[in-house]
Amino acid sequence: MCPKPRFLWSALLTAGLMLNGSPAWAADSDTGSTHTADGVQVAKMNPVYPMVLSRGVIGQTGSEQPSKKKKREIRVVPGKKTDTWVTYPTYFRMGHVGEEVEPVGEVIQGMRHHIAFSPVQFIFAEFEEVEDGGVNVKVGDRFRVVVNNETVRHPKTTFGITDTSEVNSLDFGYDGEFAYSIELRPDAVGLKFTINGVVEVVDLAEEGRVAKLKVIEGFHAVQVGDWLVPMPREKPEMIKISHQPQAKDIKGFLVANDRTSSVFSSYGDEVYIDKGAVDNVAIGDHFEVYIVPEREGWFVDELPPHVIGELVVLSTQEHSATAVVVNQTEPLLPGHKVRSKR
């Protein structure tokens, strides 16, 4: 069997390269050749001729400049900037404490009888009939999925005497007034409503009140029994970061946040305060969250207030307001005092 051409070529070149232990072929600057110490005339190696071994070409010698590797350029795509405190998606997921909502429907089940649903899944809902029969719903309509989590109790006082367990549960440097107050103030601030997601109608039953919907967004798990509330028809005006609210002197308390597993609040969290529209609170108002350290002695002396956070009001109810935490130096808790920013 004849050897492969590549190996034959390699063998010939190797024999030509090595002659009496010296490189073979051509030329010095004058004659194109050179002589070894024993007088044998040999060729001088071409400075750019490829060195060939039995495995083939492995490189080049001589003055050829090595190729420069192209530097990898990393392109930084700037993020979307906004001049408002929150974006529209954030605004529409904001819940509230206080006034009741009026649902138009309720989630009754999913495609496979699950109890919780996430985006892209399909669910079924039952809508309330209007006065002339039928439902006022059409394909393409979108609804917010709302759930009533709990009744928010005021952390400062209850109606009459404060329960000891409530005092112990907030013993994290709480500075509210848990004394046995006889202040005739209801202990309930209101019901807390949380937005679990957004759904869209994709099909309607020919008769009856049942519709199939697709879960478009899920902020929390959408569950059987959650209420459906129509999306606002118009986008509200977002609050500019440059907005300068009117100077006010309002004092109150932080009473809750939108979390279901933690009372601690930090930057970006949604929180609720116990002052609302009847107290002259308006959208865009800034509040400081602060504590009042005490010095114990024969008498308890209050030291100057220390600010630990800042809130911006996003929406108002009659006796409460929803705000977002825009600054904080330590975790914020229900019972921390709030006041108009100074």
Tab-separated table of C-alpha atoms in Angstrom:
chain	number	residue	atom	x	y	z
A	1	MET	CA	0.000	0.000	0.000
A	2	CYS	CA	1.381	3.365	-0.918
A	3	PRO	CA	1.976	5.819	1.920
A	4	LYS	CA	-0.373	8.711	2.249
A	5	PRO	CA	0.737	11.875	0.381
A	6	ARG	CA	1.038	13.870	3.585
A	7	PHE	CA	3.488	11.495	5.193
A	8	LEU	CA	5.500	11.179	1.954
A	9	TRP	CA	5.787	14.975	1.726
A	10	SER	CA	6.821	15.176	5.360
A	11	ALA	CA	9.515	12.581	4.934
A	12	LEU	CA	11.019	14.324	1.892
A	13	LEU	CA	11.087	17.713	3.592
A	14	THR	CA	12.609	16.271	6.749
A	15	ALA	CA	15.397	14.658	4.732
A	16	GLY	CA	16.092	17.998	3.028
A	17	LEU	CA	16.009	19.956	6.266
A	18	MET	CA	18.577	17.851	8.053
A	19	LEU	CA	21.907	17.426	6.206
A	20	ASN	CA	24.939	16.554	8.404
A	21	GLY	CA	23.015	17.827	11.371
A	22	SER	CA	22.576	21.261	9.788
A	23	PRO	CA	19.571	22.891	8.237
A	24	ALA	CA	19.303	22.440	4.486
A	25	TRP	CA	18.848	25.075	1.843
A	26	ALA	CA	19.316	28.567	0.677
A	27	ALA	CA	20.970	31.500	0.920
A	28	ASP	CA	23.115	34.067	2.645
A	29	SER	CA	23.013	37.684	1.692
A	30	ASP	CA	25.522	37.334	-1.174
A	31	THR	CA	25.558	33.808	-2.576
A	32	GLY	CA	22.314	32.431	-1.292
A	33	SER	CA	24.285	29.669	0.518
A	34	THR	CA	26.499	29.186	3.518
A	35	HIS	CA	29.243	26.800	4.639
A	36	THR	CA	29.550	24.757	7.789
A	37	ALA	CA	32.760	24.311	9.753
A	38	ASP	CA	33.745	21.208	7.724
A	39	GLY	CA	33.277	23.023	4.421
A	40	VAL	CA	30.026	21.428	3.386
A	41	GLN	CA	27.897	23.843	1.438
A	42	VAL	CA	24.316	23.966	2.743
A	43	ALA	CA	21.335	26.087	2.075
A	44	LYS	CA	20.259	28.692	4.544
A	45	MET	CA	16.723	28.275	5.822
A	46	ASN	CA	14.197	30.679	4.441
A	47	PRO	CA	13.228	32.820	7.458
A	48	VAL	CA	9.537	32.430	6.755
A	49	TYR	CA	9.535	28.844	5.509
A	50	PRO	CA	7.198	26.632	7.523
A	51	MET	CA	8.835	24.133	9.845
A	52	VAL	CA	7.576	20.706	8.920
A	53	LEU	CA	7.693	17.614	11.071
A	54	SER	CA	6.153	14.232	10.596
A	55	ARG	CA	2.891	15.605	11.981
A	56	GLY	CA	2.722	18.440	9.465
A	57	VAL	CA	3.000	22.193	9.720
A	58	ILE	CA	3.159	23.428	13.284
A	59	GLY	CA	4.195	27.024	12.825
A	60	GLN	CA	6.515	29.517	11.210
A	61	THR	CA	9.849	30.981	12.082
A	62	GLY	CA	11.405	34.264	11.175
A	63	SER	CA	10.425	37.865	11.563
A	64	GLU	CA	6.715	37.494	10.864
A	65	GLN	CA	4.736	39.374	13.461
A	66	PRO	CA	2.351	37.258	15.491
A	67	SER	CA	-1.291	37.944	14.753
A	68	LYS	CA	-2.932	40.237	17.251
A	69	LYS	CA	-6.011	38.906	18.934
A	70	LYS	CA	-8.974	41.144	18.634
A	71	LYS	CA	-9.999	42.398	22.016
A	72	ARG	CA	-13.455	41.429	23.088
A	73	GLU	CA	-15.624	44.474	23.377
A	74	ILE	CA	-18.312	44.440	26.021
A	75	ARG	CA	-21.221	46.647	25.128
A	76	VAL	CA	-23.086	47.982	28.114
A	77	VAL	CA	-26.743	48.486	27.390
A	78	PRO	CA	-28.035	51.201	29.700
A	79	GLY	CA	-31.082	50.298	31.770
A	80	LYS	CA	-34.359	52.056	31.443
A	81	LYS	CA	-34.404	55.226	33.436
A	82	THR	CA	-37.517	56.709	34.940
A	83	ASP	CA	-38.203	60.061	36.485
A	84	THR	CA	-41.064	58.742	38.627
A	85	TRP	CA	-41.016	57.045	42.009
A	86	VAL	CA	-42.736	53.950	40.626
A	87	THR	CA	-43.592	52.632	37.163
A	88	TYR	CA	-47.097	51.835	35.916
A	89	PRO	CA	-46.734	48.062	36.530
A	90	THR	CA	-45.636	48.759	40.096
A	91	TYR	CA	-48.491	51.175	40.634
A	92	PHE	CA	-51.156	48.731	39.462
A	93	ARG	CA	-49.942	46.021	41.818
A	94	MET	CA	-50.245	48.295	44.841
A	95	GLY	CA	-52.764	47.206	47.460
A	96	HIS	CA	-54.302	49.253	50.245
A	97	VAL	CA	-55.673	49.157	53.767
A	98	GLY	CA	-59.108	50.495	54.530
A	99	GLU	CA	-61.997	50.833	52.148
A	100	GLU	CA	-63.795	47.761	50.842
A	101	VAL	CA	-63.488	46.817	47.177
A	102	GLU	CA	-66.414	45.851	44.966
A	103	PRO	CA	-65.563	42.670	43.036
A	104	VAL	CA	-67.387	41.757	39.825
A	105	GLY	CA	-66.299	38.128	39.783
A	106	GLU	CA	-64.498	35.328	41.571
A	107	VAL	CA	-61.952	32.665	40.606
A	108	ILE	CA	-63.698	29.265	40.782
A	109	GLN	CA	-61.097	26.789	39.457
A	110	GLY	CA	-58.301	26.062	37.029
A	111	MET	CA	-57.870	23.648	34.167
A	112	ARG	CA	-56.749	20.796	36.436
A	113	HIS	CA	-58.407	21.624	39.739
A	114	HIS	CA	-55.311	23.208	41.223
A	115	ILE	CA	-55.789	25.706	44.015
A	116	ALA	CA	-53.042	28.141	42.973
A	117	PHE	CA	-52.076	29.431	39.524
A	118	SER	CA	-49.177	31.236	37.877
A	119	PRO	CA	-48.730	33.278	34.664
A	120	VAL	CA	-49.685	31.639	31.328
A	121	GLN	CA	-52.082	29.236	33.070
A	122	PHE	CA	-55.813	29.336	32.342
A	123	ILE	CA	-58.477	29.690	34.998
A	124	PHE	CA	-62.252	29.898	35.184
A	125	ALA	CA	-64.171	32.656	36.924
A	126	GLU	CA	-67.785	33.359	37.654
A	127	PHE	CA	-69.062	36.906	37.176
A	128	GLU	CA	-71.990	38.648	38.792
A	129	GLU	CA	-75.057	39.378	36.704
A	130	VAL	CA	-76.005	42.937	35.884
A	131	GLU	CA	-79.487	44.311	36.398
A	132	ASP	CA	-80.877	43.264	32.991
A	133	GLY	CA	-79.352	39.768	33.167
A	134	GLY	CA	-76.123	38.406	31.735
A	135	VAL	CA	-72.703	39.801	32.515
A	136	ASN	CA	-71.010	42.982	31.462
A	137	VAL	CA	-67.813	41.213	30.359
A	138	LYS	CA	-66.269	40.663	26.926
A	139	VAL	CA	-63.239	38.887	25.484
A	140	GLY	CA	-60.098	40.972	26.026
A	141	ASP	CA	-61.223	42.571	29.289
A	142	ARG	CA	-58.578	42.556	31.999
A	143	PHE	CA	-59.054	42.325	35.749
A	144	ARG	CA	-56.916	42.621	38.828
A	145	VAL	CA	-56.998	39.627	41.142
A	146	VAL	CA	-57.581	40.898	44.679
A	147	VAL	CA	-57.469	39.065	47.989
A	148	ASN	CA	-58.369	40.179	51.505
A	149	ASN	CA	-55.491	38.946	53.659
A	150	GLU	CA	-56.321	40.178	57.119
A	151	THR	CA	-57.655	42.900	59.336
A	152	VAL	CA	-54.901	45.356	60.227
A	153	ARG	CA	-54.855	46.211	63.917
A	154	HIS	CA	-53.410	49.519	64.993
A	155	PRO	CA	-50.052	48.932	66.716
A	156	LYS	CA	-50.431	51.924	69.020
A	157	THR	CA	-53.593	51.213	70.979
A	158	THR	CA	-56.569	48.943	70.939
A	159	PHE	CA	-60.084	49.685	71.996
A	160	GLY	CA	-59.552	50.027	75.747
A	161	ILE	CA	-56.709	47.820	76.960
A	162	THR	CA	-53.860	46.578	74.768
A	163	ASP	CA	-53.401	42.815	74.595
A	164	THR	CA	-50.087	41.737	76.162
A	165	SER	CA	-49.307	39.386	73.268
A	166	GLU	CA	-49.433	42.293	70.832
A	167	VAL	CA	-46.862	44.150	72.929
A	168	ASN	CA	-44.516	41.155	72.991
A	169	SER	CA	-44.808	40.531	69.249
A	170	LEU	CA	-43.443	43.988	68.508
A	171	ASP	CA	-40.701	44.135	71.105
A	172	PHE	CA	-38.015	45.084	68.533
A	173	GLY	CA	-37.191	48.572	69.728
A	174	TYR	CA	-40.815	49.592	69.267
A	175	ASP	CA	-41.471	53.129	70.459
A	176	GLY	CA	-45.249	53.320	70.222
A	177	GLU	CA	-47.508	53.969	73.179
A	178	PHE	CA	-48.611	50.576	74.466
A	179	ALA	CA	-49.714	51.943	77.825
A	180	TYR	CA	-53.126	50.940	79.106
A	181	SER	CA	-54.924	53.614	77.183
A	182	ILE	CA	-58.569	54.487	77.552
A	183	GLU	CA	-58.517	56.378	74.275
A	184	LEU	CA	-61.777	55.582	72.500
A	185	ARG	CA	-60.230	54.609	69.228
A	186	PRO	CA	-61.121	51.486	67.192
A	187	ASP	CA	-58.243	49.027	67.121
A	188	ALA	CA	-58.880	48.054	63.496
A	189	VAL	CA	-57.371	50.332	60.846
A	190	GLY	CA	-59.133	48.368	58.093
A	191	LEU	CA	-58.921	45.315	55.867
A	192	LYS	CA	-55.711	44.766	53.905
A	193	PHE	CA	-56.223	44.106	50.214
A	194	THR	CA	-53.376	42.654	48.127
A	195	ILE	CA	-53.149	42.432	44.319
A	196	ASN	CA	-52.197	38.861	43.382
A	197	GLY	CA	-52.080	39.304	39.609
A	198	VAL	CA	-53.734	40.366	36.357
A	199	VAL	CA	-55.966	38.144	34.191
A	200	GLU	CA	-57.555	38.525	30.747
A	201	VAL	CA	-60.802	37.056	29.418
A	202	VAL	CA	-60.144	34.698	26.473
A	203	ASP	CA	-63.515	32.945	26.175
A	204	LEU	CA	-67.093	33.299	27.400
A	205	ALA	CA	-69.750	30.654	27.900
A	206	GLU	CA	-72.694	31.045	25.518
A	207	GLU	CA	-75.058	31.084	28.444
A	208	GLY	CA	-74.319	31.741	32.065
A	209	ARG	CA	-71.735	33.746	33.934
A	210	VAL	CA	-68.614	31.598	33.552
A	211	ALA	CA	-65.578	32.761	31.558
A	212	LYS	CA	-62.136	31.370	30.817
A	213	LEU	CA	-59.252	33.718	31.602
A	214	LYS	CA	-55.501	33.659	31.138
A	215	VAL	CA	-53.185	34.704	33.946
A	216	ILE	CA	-51.149	37.544	32.416
A	217	GLU	CA	-49.126	38.580	35.468
A	218	GLY	CA	-48.626	36.968	38.847
A	219	PHE	CA	-47.397	39.096	41.750
A	220	HIS	CA	-48.439	36.413	44.233
A	221	ALA	CA	-50.132	33.045	43.669
A	222	VAL	CA	-53.608	33.454	42.157
A	223	GLN	CA	-55.967	31.191	44.087
A	224	VAL	CA	-59.509	29.855	44.022
A	225	GLY	CA	-61.786	32.310	45.782
A	226	ASP	CA	-59.798	35.448	44.840
A	227	TRP	CA	-61.882	38.418	43.722
A	228	LEU	CA	-61.780	40.059	40.296
A	229	VAL	CA	-61.804	43.850	40.075
A	230	PRO	CA	-61.796	45.745	36.724
A	231	MET	CA	-58.519	47.357	35.707
A	232	PRO	CA	-58.639	51.171	35.798
A	233	ARG	CA	-59.798	52.608	32.497
A	234	GLU	CA	-57.237	55.412	32.550
A	235	LYS	CA	-53.622	55.466	33.618
A	236	PRO	CA	-53.086	57.731	36.599
A	237	GLU	CA	-50.397	60.352	36.505
A	238	MET	CA	-47.236	58.986	38.075
A	239	ILE	CA	-45.485	60.967	40.770
A	240	LYS	CA	-42.358	62.685	39.504
A	241	ILE	CA	-39.196	62.402	41.561
A	242	SER	CA	-38.842	66.157	41.165
A	243	HIS	CA	-42.334	66.729	42.613
A	244	GLN	CA	-42.327	69.181	45.520
A	245	PRO	CA	-45.271	68.464	47.837
A	246	GLN	CA	-46.975	71.132	49.859
A	247	ALA	CA	-45.504	71.727	53.318
A	248	LYS	CA	-47.604	69.976	55.970
A	249	ASP	CA	-47.421	68.918	59.601
A	250	ILE	CA	-49.026	65.476	59.793
A	251	LYS	CA	-48.040	62.839	62.330
A	252	GLY	CA	-49.057	59.217	62.485
A	253	PHE	CA	-47.849	55.626	62.543
A	254	LEU	CA	-46.699	52.978	60.118
A	255	VAL	CA	-49.268	50.189	60.612
A	256	ALA	CA	-48.458	47.387	58.116
A	257	ASN	CA	-46.806	46.345	54.851
A	258	ASP	CA	-47.846	44.186	51.915
A	259	ARG	CA	-45.850	41.170	53.037
A	260	THR	CA	-47.556	38.083	54.380
A	261	SER	CA	-44.567	36.533	56.169
A	262	SER	CA	-42.632	39.448	57.655
A	263	VAL	CA	-43.350	42.681	59.524
A	264	PHE	CA	-40.009	44.177	58.474
A	265	SER	CA	-40.003	46.683	55.606
A	266	SER	CA	-37.095	48.001	53.550
A	267	TYR	CA	-36.318	49.973	50.389
A	268	GLY	CA	-38.945	49.552	47.656
A	269	ASP	CA	-41.536	47.902	49.892
A	270	GLU	CA	-45.171	48.891	49.957
A	271	VAL	CA	-46.318	50.107	53.379
A	272	TYR	CA	-49.447	51.598	54.925
A	273	ILE	CA	-49.851	54.485	57.349
A	274	ASP	CA	-52.824	55.421	59.544
A	275	LYS	CA	-53.391	58.867	57.993
A	276	GLY	CA	-55.453	59.434	54.866
A	277	ALA	CA	-57.511	61.876	52.851
A	278	VAL	CA	-59.480	63.173	55.860
A	279	ASP	CA	-56.132	64.052	57.481
A	280	ASN	CA	-55.053	66.106	54.429
A	281	VAL	CA	-52.688	63.419	53.102
A	282	ALA	CA	-52.262	63.669	49.319
A	283	ILE	CA	-50.547	61.624	46.624
A	284	GLY	CA	-46.885	62.625	46.405
A	285	ASP	CA	-46.537	63.630	50.061
A	286	HIS	CA	-43.243	62.662	51.722
A	287	PHE	CA	-43.110	61.230	55.234
A	288	GLU	CA	-40.185	60.548	57.532
A	289	VAL	CA	-40.105	57.394	59.630
A	290	TYR	CA	-38.427	58.090	62.955
A	291	ILE	CA	-37.806	56.832	66.452
A	292	VAL	CA	-37.511	58.752	69.693
A	293	PRO	CA	-34.715	57.327	71.896
A	294	GLU	CA	-35.233	57.500	75.645
A	295	ARG	CA	-32.838	58.005	78.550
A	296	GLU	CA	-33.818	56.181	81.672
A	297	GLY	CA	-33.211	57.647	85.102
A	298	TRP	CA	-35.468	58.880	87.844
A	299	PHE	CA	-37.632	60.109	85.024
A	300	VAL	CA	-37.766	58.986	81.420
A	301	ASP	CA	-36.445	61.703	79.133
A	302	GLU	CA	-37.076	61.714	75.402
A	303	LEU	CA	-34.028	62.420	73.268
A	304	PRO	CA	-34.158	64.201	69.873
A	305	PRO	CA	-35.963	62.168	67.160
A	306	HIS	CA	-33.817	60.043	64.861
A	307	VAL	CA	-34.986	59.550	61.240
A	308	ILE	CA	-34.578	55.990	59.919
A	309	GLY	CA	-36.567	56.073	56.670
A	310	GLU	CA	-38.575	58.010	54.101
A	311	LEU	CA	-41.880	57.258	52.374
A	312	VAL	CA	-43.692	58.654	49.328
A	313	VAL	CA	-47.492	58.386	49.237
A	314	LEU	CA	-48.848	56.619	46.136
A	315	SER	CA	-52.559	56.452	46.910
A	316	THR	CA	-54.925	57.512	49.665
A	317	GLN	CA	-57.980	56.043	51.343
A	318	GLU	CA	-60.245	57.896	53.706
A	319	HIS	CA	-58.308	57.036	56.863
A	320	SER	CA	-55.121	55.458	55.498
A	321	ALA	CA	-52.567	55.794	52.722
A	322	THR	CA	-50.343	53.485	50.677
A	323	ALA	CA	-46.699	54.530	50.350
A	324	VAL	CA	-43.411	53.188	49.013
A	325	VAL	CA	-40.166	53.130	51.004
A	326	VAL	CA	-37.639	55.286	49.133
A	327	ASN	CA	-34.946	55.404	51.795
A	328	GLN	CA	-34.129	53.570	55.017
A	329	THR	CA	-31.157	52.996	57.281
A	330	GLU	CA	-32.644	50.147	59.322
A	331	PRO	CA	-35.693	47.867	59.046
A	332	LEU	CA	-39.021	49.626	59.440
A	333	LEU	CA	-41.688	48.118	61.683
A	334	PRO	CA	-45.377	48.588	62.388
A	335	GLY	CA	-45.606	51.102	65.200
A	336	HIS	CA	-42.729	53.309	64.024
A	337	LYS	CA	-43.756	56.934	63.982
A	338	VAL	CA	-44.149	58.935	60.786
A	339	ARG	CA	-44.340	62.666	60.174
A	340	SER	CA	-44.381	65.031	57.210
A	341	LYS	CA	-40.868	65.441	55.855
A	342	ARG	CA	-39.156	68.570	57.126
